[in-house]
Short mmCIF file of N, CA and C in Angstrom, two decimals:
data_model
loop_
_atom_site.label_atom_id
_atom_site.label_comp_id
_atom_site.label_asym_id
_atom_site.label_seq_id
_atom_site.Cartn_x
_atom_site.Cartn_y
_atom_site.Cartn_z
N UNK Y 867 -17.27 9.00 -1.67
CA UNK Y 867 -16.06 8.88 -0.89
C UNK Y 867 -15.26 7.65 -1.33
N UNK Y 868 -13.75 7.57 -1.27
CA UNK Y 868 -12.91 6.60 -1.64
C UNK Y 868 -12.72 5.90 -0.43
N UNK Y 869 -12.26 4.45 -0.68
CA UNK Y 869 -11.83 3.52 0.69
C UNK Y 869 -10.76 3.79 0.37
N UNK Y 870 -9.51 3.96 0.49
CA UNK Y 870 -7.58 3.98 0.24
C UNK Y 870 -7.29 3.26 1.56
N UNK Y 871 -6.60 1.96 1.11
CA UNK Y 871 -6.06 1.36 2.11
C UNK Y 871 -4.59 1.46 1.82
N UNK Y 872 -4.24 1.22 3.17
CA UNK Y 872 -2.37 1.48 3.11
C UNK Y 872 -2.29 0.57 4.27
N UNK Y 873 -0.79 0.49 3.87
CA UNK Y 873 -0.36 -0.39 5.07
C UNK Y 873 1.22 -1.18 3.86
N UNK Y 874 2.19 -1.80 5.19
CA UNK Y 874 3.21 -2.25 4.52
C UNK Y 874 3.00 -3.41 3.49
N UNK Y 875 4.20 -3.78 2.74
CA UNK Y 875 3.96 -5.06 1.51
C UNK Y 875 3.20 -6.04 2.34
N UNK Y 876 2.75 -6.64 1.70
CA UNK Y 876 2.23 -7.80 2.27
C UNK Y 876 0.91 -8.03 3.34
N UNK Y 877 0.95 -6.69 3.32
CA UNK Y 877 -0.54 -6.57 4.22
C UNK Y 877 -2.19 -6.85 3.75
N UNK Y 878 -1.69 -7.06 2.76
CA UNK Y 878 -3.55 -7.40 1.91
C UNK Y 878 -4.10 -6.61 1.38
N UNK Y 879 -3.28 -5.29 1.28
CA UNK Y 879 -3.78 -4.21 0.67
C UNK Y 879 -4.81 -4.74 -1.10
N UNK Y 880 -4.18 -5.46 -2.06
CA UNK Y 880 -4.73 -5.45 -2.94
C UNK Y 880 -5.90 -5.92 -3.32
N UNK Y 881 -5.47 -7.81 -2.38
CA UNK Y 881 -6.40 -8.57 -1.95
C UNK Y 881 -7.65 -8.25 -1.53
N UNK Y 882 -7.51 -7.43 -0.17
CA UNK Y 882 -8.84 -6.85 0.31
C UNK Y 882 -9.52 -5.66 -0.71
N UNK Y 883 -8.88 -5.07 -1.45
CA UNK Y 883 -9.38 -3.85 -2.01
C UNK Y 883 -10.46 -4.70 -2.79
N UNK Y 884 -9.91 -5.43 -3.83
CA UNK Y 884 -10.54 -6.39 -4.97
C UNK Y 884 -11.96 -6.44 -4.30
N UNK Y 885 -11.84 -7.33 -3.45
CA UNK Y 885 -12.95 -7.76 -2.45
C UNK Y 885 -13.97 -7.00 -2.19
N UNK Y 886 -13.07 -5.39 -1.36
CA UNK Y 886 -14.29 -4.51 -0.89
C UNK Y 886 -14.88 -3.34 -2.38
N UNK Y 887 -14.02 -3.59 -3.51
CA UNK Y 887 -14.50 -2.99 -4.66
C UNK Y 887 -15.56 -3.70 -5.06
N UNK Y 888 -15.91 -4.91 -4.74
CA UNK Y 888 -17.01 -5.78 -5.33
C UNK Y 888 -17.96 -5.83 -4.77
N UNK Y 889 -17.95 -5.80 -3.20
CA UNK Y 889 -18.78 -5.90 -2.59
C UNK Y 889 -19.86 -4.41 -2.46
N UNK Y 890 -18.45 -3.08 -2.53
CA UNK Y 890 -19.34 -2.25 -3.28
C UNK Y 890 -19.80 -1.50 -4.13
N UNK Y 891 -19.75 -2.38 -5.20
CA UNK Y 891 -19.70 -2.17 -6.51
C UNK Y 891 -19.32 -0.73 -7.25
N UNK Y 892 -17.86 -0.29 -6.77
CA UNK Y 892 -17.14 0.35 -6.74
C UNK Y 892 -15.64 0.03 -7.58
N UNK Y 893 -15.52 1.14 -8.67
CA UNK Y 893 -14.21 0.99 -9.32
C UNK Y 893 -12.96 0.80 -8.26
N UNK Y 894 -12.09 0.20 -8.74
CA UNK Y 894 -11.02 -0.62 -8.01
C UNK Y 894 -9.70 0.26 -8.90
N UNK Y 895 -8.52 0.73 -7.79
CA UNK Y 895 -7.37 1.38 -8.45
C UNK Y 895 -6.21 0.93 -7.54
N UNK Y 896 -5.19 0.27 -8.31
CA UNK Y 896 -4.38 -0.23 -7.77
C UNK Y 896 -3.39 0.36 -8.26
N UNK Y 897 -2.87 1.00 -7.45
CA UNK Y 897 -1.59 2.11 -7.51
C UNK Y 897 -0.13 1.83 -8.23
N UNK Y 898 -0.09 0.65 -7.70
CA UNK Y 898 1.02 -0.27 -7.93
C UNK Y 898 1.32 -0.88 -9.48
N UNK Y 899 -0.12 -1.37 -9.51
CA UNK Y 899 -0.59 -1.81 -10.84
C UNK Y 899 -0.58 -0.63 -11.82
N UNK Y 900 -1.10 0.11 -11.49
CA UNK Y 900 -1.19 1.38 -12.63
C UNK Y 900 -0.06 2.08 -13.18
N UNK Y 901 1.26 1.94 -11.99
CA UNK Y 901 2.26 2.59 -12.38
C UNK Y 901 3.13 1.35 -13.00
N UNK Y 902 3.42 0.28 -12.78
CA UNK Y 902 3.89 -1.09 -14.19
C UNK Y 902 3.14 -0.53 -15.16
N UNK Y 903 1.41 -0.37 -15.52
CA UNK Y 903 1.10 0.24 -16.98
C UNK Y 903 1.96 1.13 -17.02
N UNK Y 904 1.77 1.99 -16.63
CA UNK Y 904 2.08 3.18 -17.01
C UNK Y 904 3.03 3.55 -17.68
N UNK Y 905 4.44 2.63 -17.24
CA UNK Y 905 5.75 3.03 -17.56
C UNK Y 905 6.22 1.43 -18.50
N UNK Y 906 5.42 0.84 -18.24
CA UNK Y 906 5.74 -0.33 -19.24
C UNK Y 906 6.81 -1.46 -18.85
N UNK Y 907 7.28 -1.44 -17.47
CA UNK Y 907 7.70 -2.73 -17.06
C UNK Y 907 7.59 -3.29 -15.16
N UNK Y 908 8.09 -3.55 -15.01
CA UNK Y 908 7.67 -4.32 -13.40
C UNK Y 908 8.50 -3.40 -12.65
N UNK Y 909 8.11 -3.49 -11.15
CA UNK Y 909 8.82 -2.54 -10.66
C UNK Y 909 10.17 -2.77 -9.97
N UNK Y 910 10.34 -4.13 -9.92
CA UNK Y 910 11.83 -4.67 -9.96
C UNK Y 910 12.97 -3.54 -11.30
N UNK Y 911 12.30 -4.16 -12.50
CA UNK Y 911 12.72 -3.63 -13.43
C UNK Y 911 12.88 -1.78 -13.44
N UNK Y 912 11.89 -1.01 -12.65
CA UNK Y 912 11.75 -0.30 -12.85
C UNK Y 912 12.94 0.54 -12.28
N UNK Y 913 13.23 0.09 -10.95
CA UNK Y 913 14.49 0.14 -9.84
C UNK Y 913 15.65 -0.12 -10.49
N UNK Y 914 15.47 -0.87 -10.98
CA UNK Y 914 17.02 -1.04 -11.46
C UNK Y 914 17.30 -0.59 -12.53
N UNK Y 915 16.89 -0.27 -13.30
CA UNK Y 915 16.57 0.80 -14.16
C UNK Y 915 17.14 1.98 -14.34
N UNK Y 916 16.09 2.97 -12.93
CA UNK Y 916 15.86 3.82 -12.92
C UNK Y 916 16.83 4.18 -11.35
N UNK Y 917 15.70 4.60 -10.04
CA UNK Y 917 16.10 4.61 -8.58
C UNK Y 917 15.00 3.98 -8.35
N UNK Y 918 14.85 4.47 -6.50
CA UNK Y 918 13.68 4.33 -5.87
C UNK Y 918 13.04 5.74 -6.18
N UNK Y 919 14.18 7.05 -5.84
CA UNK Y 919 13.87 8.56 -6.16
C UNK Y 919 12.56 8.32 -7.52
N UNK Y 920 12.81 7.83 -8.57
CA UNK Y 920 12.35 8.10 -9.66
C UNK Y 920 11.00 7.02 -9.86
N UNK Y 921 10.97 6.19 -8.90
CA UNK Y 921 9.51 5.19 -8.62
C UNK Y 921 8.96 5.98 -7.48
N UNK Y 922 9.81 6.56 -6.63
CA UNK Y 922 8.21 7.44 -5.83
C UNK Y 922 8.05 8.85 -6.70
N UNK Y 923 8.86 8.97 -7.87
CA UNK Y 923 7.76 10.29 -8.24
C UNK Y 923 6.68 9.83 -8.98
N UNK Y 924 6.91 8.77 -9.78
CA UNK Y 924 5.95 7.88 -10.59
C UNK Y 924 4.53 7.40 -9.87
N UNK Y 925 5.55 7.04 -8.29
CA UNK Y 925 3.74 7.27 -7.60
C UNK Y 925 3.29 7.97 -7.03
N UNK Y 926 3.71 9.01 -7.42
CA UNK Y 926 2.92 10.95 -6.60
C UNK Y 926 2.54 11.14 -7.98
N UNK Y 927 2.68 10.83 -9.16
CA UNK Y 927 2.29 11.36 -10.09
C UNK Y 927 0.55 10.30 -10.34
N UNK Y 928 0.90 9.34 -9.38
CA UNK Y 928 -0.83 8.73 -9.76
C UNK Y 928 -1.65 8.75 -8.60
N UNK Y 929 -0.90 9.24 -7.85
CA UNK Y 929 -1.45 9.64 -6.35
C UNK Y 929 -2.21 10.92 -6.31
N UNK Y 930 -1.41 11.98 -7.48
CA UNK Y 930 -2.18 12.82 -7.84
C UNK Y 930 -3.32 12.65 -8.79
N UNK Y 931 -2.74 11.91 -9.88
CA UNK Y 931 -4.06 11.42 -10.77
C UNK Y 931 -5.27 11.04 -10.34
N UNK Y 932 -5.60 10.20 -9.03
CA UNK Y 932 -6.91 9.77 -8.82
C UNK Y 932 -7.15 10.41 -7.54
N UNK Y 933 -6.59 11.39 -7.29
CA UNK Y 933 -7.16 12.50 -5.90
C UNK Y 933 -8.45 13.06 -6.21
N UNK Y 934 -8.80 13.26 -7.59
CA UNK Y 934 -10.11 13.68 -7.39
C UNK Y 934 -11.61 12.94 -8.08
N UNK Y 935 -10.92 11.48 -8.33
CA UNK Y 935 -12.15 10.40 -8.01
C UNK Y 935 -12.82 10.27 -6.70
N UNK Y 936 -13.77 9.66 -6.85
CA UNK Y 936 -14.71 9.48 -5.91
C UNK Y 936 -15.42 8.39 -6.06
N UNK Y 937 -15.97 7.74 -5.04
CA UNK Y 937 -16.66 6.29 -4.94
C UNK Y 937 -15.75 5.59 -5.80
N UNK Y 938 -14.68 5.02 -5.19
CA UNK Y 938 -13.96 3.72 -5.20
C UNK Y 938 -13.02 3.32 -4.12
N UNK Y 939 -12.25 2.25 -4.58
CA UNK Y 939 -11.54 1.62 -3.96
C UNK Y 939 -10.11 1.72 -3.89
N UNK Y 940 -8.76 2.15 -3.30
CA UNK Y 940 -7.78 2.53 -3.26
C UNK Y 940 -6.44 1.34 -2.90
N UNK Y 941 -5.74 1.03 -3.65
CA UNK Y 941 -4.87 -0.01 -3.02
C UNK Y 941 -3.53 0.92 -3.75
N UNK Y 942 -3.21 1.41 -2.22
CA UNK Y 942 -1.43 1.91 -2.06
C UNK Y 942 -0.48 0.55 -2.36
N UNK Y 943 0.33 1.33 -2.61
CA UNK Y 943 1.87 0.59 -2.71
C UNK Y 943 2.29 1.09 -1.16
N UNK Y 944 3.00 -0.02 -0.55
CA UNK Y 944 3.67 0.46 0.80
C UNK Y 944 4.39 1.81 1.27
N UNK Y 945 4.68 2.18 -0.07
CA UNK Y 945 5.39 3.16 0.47
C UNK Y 945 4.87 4.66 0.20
N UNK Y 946 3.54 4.48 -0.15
CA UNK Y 946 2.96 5.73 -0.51
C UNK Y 946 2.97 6.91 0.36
N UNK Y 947 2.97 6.62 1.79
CA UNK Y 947 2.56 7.55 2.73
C UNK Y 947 4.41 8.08 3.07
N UNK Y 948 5.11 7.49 2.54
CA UNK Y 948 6.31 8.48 2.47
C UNK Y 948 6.66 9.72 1.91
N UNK Y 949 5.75 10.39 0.95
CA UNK Y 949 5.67 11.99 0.86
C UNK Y 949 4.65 12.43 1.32
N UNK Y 950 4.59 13.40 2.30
CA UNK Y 950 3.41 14.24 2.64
C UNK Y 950 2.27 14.43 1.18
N UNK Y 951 2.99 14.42 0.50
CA UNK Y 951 2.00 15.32 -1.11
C UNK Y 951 1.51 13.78 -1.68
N UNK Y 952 1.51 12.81 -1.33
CA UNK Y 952 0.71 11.48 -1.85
C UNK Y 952 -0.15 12.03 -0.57
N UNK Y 953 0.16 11.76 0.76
CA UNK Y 953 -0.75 11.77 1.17
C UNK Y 953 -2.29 12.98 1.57
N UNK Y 954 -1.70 13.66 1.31
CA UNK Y 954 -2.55 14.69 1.41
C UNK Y 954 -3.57 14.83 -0.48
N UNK Y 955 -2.86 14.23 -1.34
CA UNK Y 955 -3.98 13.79 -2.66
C UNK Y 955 -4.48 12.60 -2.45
N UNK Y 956 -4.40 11.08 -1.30
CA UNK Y 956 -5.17 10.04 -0.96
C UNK Y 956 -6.05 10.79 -0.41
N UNK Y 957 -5.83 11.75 1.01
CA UNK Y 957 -6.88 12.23 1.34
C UNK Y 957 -8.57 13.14 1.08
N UNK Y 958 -8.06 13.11 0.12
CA UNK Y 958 -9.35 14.07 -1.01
C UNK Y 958 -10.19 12.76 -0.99
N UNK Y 959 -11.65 13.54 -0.50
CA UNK Y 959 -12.72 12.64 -0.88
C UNK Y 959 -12.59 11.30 -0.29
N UNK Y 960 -12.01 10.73 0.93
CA UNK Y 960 -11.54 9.73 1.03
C UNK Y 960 -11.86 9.39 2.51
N UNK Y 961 -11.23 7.71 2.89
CA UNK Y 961 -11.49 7.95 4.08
C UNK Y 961 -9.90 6.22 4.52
N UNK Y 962 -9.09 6.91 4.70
CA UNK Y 962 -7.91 6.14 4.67
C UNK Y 962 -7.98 4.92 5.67
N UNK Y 963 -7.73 4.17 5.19
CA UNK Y 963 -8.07 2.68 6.28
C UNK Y 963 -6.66 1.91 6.30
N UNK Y 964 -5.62 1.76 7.25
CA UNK Y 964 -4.29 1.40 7.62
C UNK Y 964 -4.38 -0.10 7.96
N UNK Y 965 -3.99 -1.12 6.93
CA UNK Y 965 -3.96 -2.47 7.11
C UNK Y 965 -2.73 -3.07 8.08
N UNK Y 966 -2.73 -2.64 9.49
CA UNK Y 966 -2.00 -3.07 10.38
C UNK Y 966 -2.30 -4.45 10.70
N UNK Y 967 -0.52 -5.14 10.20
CA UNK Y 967 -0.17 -6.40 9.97
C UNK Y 967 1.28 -7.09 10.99
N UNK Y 968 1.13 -7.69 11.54
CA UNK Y 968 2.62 -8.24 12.46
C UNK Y 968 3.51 -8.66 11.09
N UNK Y 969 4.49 -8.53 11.66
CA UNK Y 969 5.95 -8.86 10.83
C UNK Y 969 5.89 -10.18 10.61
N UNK Y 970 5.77 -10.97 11.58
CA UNK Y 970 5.99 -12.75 11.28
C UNK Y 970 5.15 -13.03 10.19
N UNK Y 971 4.00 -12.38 10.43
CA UNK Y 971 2.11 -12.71 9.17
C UNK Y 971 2.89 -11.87 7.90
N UNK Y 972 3.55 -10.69 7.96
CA UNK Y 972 4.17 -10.28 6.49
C UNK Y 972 5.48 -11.30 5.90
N UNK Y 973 6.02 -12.09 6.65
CA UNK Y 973 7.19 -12.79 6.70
C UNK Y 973 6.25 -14.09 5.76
N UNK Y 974 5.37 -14.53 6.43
CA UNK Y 974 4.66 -15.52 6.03
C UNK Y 974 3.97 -15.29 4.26
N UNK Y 975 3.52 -14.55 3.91
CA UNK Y 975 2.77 -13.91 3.73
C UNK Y 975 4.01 -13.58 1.85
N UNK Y 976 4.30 -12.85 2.19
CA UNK Y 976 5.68 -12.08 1.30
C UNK Y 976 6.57 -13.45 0.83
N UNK Y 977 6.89 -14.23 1.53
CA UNK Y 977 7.74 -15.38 1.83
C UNK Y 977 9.16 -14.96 0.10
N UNK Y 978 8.95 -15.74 -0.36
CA UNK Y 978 10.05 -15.14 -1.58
C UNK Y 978 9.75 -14.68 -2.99
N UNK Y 979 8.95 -13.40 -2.83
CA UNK Y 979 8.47 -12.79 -4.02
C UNK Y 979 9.20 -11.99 -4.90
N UNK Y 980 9.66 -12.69 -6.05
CA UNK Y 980 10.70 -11.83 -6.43
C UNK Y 980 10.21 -10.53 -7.14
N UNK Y 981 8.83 -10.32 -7.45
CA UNK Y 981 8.52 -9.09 -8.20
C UNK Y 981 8.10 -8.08 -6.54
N UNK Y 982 9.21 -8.12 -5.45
CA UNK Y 982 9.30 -7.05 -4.36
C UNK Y 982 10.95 -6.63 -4.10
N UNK Y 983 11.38 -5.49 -5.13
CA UNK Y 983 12.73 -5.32 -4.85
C UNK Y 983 13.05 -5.00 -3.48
N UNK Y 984 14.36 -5.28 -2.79
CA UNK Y 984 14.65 -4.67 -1.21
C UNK Y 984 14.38 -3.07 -1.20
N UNK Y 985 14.25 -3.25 -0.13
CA UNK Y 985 13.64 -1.44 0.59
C UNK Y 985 15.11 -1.25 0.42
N UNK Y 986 16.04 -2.35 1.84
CA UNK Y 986 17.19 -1.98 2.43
C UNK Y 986 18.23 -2.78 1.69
N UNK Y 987 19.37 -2.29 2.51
CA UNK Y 987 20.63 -3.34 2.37
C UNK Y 987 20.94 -4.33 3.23
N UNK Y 988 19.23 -5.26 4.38
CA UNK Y 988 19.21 -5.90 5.41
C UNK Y 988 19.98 -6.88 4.83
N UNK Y 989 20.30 -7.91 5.19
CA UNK Y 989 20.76 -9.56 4.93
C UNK Y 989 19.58 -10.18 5.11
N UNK Y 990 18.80 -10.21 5.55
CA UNK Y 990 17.10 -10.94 5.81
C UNK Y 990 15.75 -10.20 5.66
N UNK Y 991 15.06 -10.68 5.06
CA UNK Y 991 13.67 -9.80 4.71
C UNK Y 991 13.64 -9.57 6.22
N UNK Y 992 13.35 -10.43 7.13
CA UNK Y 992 13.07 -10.20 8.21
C UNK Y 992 13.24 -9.03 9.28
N UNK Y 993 14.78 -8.48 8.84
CA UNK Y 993 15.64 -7.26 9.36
C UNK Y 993 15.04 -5.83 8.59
N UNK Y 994 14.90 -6.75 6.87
CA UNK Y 994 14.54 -5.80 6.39
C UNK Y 994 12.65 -4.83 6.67
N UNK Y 995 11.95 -6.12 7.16
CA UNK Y 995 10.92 -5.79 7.29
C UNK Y 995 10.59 -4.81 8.53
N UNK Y 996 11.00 -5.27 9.58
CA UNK Y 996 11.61 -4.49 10.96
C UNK Y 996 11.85 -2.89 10.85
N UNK Y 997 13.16 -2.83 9.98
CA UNK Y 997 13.58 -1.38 9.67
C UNK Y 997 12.72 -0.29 9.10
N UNK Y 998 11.74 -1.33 7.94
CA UNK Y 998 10.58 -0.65 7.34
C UNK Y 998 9.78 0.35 8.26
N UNK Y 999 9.39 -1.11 9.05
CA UNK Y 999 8.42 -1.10 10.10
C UNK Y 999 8.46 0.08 10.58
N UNK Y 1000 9.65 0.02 11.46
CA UNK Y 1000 10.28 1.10 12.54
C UNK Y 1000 10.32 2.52 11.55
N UNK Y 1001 10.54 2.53 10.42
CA UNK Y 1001 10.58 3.89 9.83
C UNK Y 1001 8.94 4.33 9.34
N UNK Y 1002 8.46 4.26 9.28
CA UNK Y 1002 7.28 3.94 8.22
C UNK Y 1002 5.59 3.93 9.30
N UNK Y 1003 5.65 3.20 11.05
CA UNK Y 1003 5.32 2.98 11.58
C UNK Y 1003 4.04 4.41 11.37
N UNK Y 1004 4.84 4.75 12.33
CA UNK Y 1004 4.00 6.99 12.91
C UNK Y 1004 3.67 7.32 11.30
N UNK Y 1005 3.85 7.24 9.99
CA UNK Y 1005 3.38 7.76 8.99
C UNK Y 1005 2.24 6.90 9.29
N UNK Y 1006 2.13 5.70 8.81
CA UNK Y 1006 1.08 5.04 8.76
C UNK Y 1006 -0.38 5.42 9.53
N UNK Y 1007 0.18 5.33 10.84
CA UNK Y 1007 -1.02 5.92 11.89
C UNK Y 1007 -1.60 6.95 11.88
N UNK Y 1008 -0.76 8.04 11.57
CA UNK Y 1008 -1.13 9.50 11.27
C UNK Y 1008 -1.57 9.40 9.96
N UNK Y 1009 -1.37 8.68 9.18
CA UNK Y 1009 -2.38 9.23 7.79
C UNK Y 1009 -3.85 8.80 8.00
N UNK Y 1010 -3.29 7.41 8.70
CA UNK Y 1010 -5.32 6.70 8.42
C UNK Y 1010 -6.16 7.53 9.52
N UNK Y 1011 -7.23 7.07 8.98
CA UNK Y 1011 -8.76 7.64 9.44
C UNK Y 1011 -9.10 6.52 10.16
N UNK Y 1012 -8.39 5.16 10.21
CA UNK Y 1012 -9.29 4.12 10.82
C UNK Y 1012 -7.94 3.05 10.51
N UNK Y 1013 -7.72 2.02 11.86
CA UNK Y 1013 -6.95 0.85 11.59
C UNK Y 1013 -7.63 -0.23 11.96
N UNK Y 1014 -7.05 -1.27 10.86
CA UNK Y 1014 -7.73 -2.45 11.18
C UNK Y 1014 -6.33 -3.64 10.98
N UNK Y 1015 -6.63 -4.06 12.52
CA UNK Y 1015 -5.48 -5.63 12.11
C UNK Y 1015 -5.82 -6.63 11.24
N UNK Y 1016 -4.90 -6.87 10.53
CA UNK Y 1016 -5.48 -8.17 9.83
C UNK Y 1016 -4.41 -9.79 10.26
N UNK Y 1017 -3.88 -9.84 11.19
CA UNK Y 1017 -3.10 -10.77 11.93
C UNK Y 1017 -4.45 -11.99 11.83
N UNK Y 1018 -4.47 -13.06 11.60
CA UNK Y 1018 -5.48 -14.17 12.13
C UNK Y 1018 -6.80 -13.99 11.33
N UNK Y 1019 -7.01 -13.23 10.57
CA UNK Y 1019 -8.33 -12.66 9.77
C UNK Y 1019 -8.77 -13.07 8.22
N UNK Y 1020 -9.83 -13.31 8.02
CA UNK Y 1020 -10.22 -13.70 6.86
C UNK Y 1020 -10.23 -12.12 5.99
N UNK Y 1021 -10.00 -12.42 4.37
CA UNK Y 1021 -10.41 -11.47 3.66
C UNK Y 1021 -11.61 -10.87 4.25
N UNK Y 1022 -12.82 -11.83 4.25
CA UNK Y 1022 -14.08 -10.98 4.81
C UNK Y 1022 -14.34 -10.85 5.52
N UNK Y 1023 -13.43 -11.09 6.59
CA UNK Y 1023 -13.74 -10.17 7.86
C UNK Y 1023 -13.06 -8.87 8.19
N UNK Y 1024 -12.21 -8.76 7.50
CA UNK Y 1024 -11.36 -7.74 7.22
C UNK Y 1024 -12.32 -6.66 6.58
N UNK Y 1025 -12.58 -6.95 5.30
CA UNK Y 1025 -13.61 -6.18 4.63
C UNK Y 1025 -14.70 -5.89 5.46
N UNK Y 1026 -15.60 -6.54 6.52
CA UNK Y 1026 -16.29 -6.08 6.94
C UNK Y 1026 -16.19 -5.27 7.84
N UNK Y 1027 -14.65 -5.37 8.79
CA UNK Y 1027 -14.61 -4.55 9.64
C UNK Y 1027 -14.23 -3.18 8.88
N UNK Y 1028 -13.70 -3.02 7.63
CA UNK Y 1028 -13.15 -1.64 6.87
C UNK Y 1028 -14.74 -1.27 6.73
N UNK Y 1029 -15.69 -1.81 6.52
CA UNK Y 1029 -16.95 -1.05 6.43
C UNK Y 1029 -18.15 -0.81 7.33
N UNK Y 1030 -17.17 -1.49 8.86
CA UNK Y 1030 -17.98 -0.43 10.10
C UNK Y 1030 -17.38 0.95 10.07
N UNK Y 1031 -15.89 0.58 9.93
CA UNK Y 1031 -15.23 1.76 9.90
C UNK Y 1031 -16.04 3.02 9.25
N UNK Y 1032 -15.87 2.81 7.76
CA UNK Y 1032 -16.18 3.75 6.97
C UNK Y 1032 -17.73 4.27 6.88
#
């Protein structure tokens, strides 16, 4: 079975994956990461480039690619659970774990990363994070199998609670 964690930017998705890939000595796939290989530049670059249209097919196309691994570790890009068809290829073999995070801790957290192009056309990450939030929220919940806050939490406690879960 796969761990696939999701949850918005800044939620620890990668961080914790690393962690719980080690702990169980389990291949590690970072979604995000795989699609910069893939296409050969950052995903700032990739946006401006290209669209957003043409970076979420790039990640249904690796969403499909590792739907039918097994025993590892899953680190979404935030916005994965925005097509039904990512999520229903995370779900294969899997057991989805939703890194529910407060806005202020992603504010903190995110602070001024420039390799995270805007979602929106907010004036403040802050507005922008909100809008995310509010759109993005009900996908999140309905995909996972299990949520865990990570507000106030160590990497390993985080990890440990993803593996009462699972």
């Amino acid at each position: 079975m796969k761990i696939v964690l999701i949850g918005m930017r800044g939620s620890g998705k990668s961080t914790i994956a690393k962690l719980l890939s080690k702990k169980l000595n389990r291949s590690l796939y970072d979604l995000d990461k795989m699609l910069v290989e893939q296409v050969g530049m950052t995903i700032p670059e990739l946006i401006q480039k290209h669209d957003w249209e043409y970076f979420r097919d790039k990640e249904s196309e690796i969403a499909e690619k590792i739907s039918h691994i097994t025993e590892a570790v899953v680190a979404t890009g935030g916005g994965e659970i925005l097509r039904e068809k990512n999520v229903n290829a995370l779900k294969k073999n899997s057991k989805i774990i939703f890194l529910k995070t407060s806005i202020e801790t992603l504010l903190e957290r995110i602070g001024e990363d420039k390799n995270r192009p805007a979602l929106t056309n907010k004036k403040t990450l802050h507005e922008e994070l909100e809008t995310v939030w509010n759109e993005r929220k009900n996908l999140y919940e309905n995909a996972a199998d299990g949520i865990v806050t990570t507000d106030n939490k160590t990497v390993e406690e985080i990890v440990d609670e993803i593996l009462e879960i699972v």
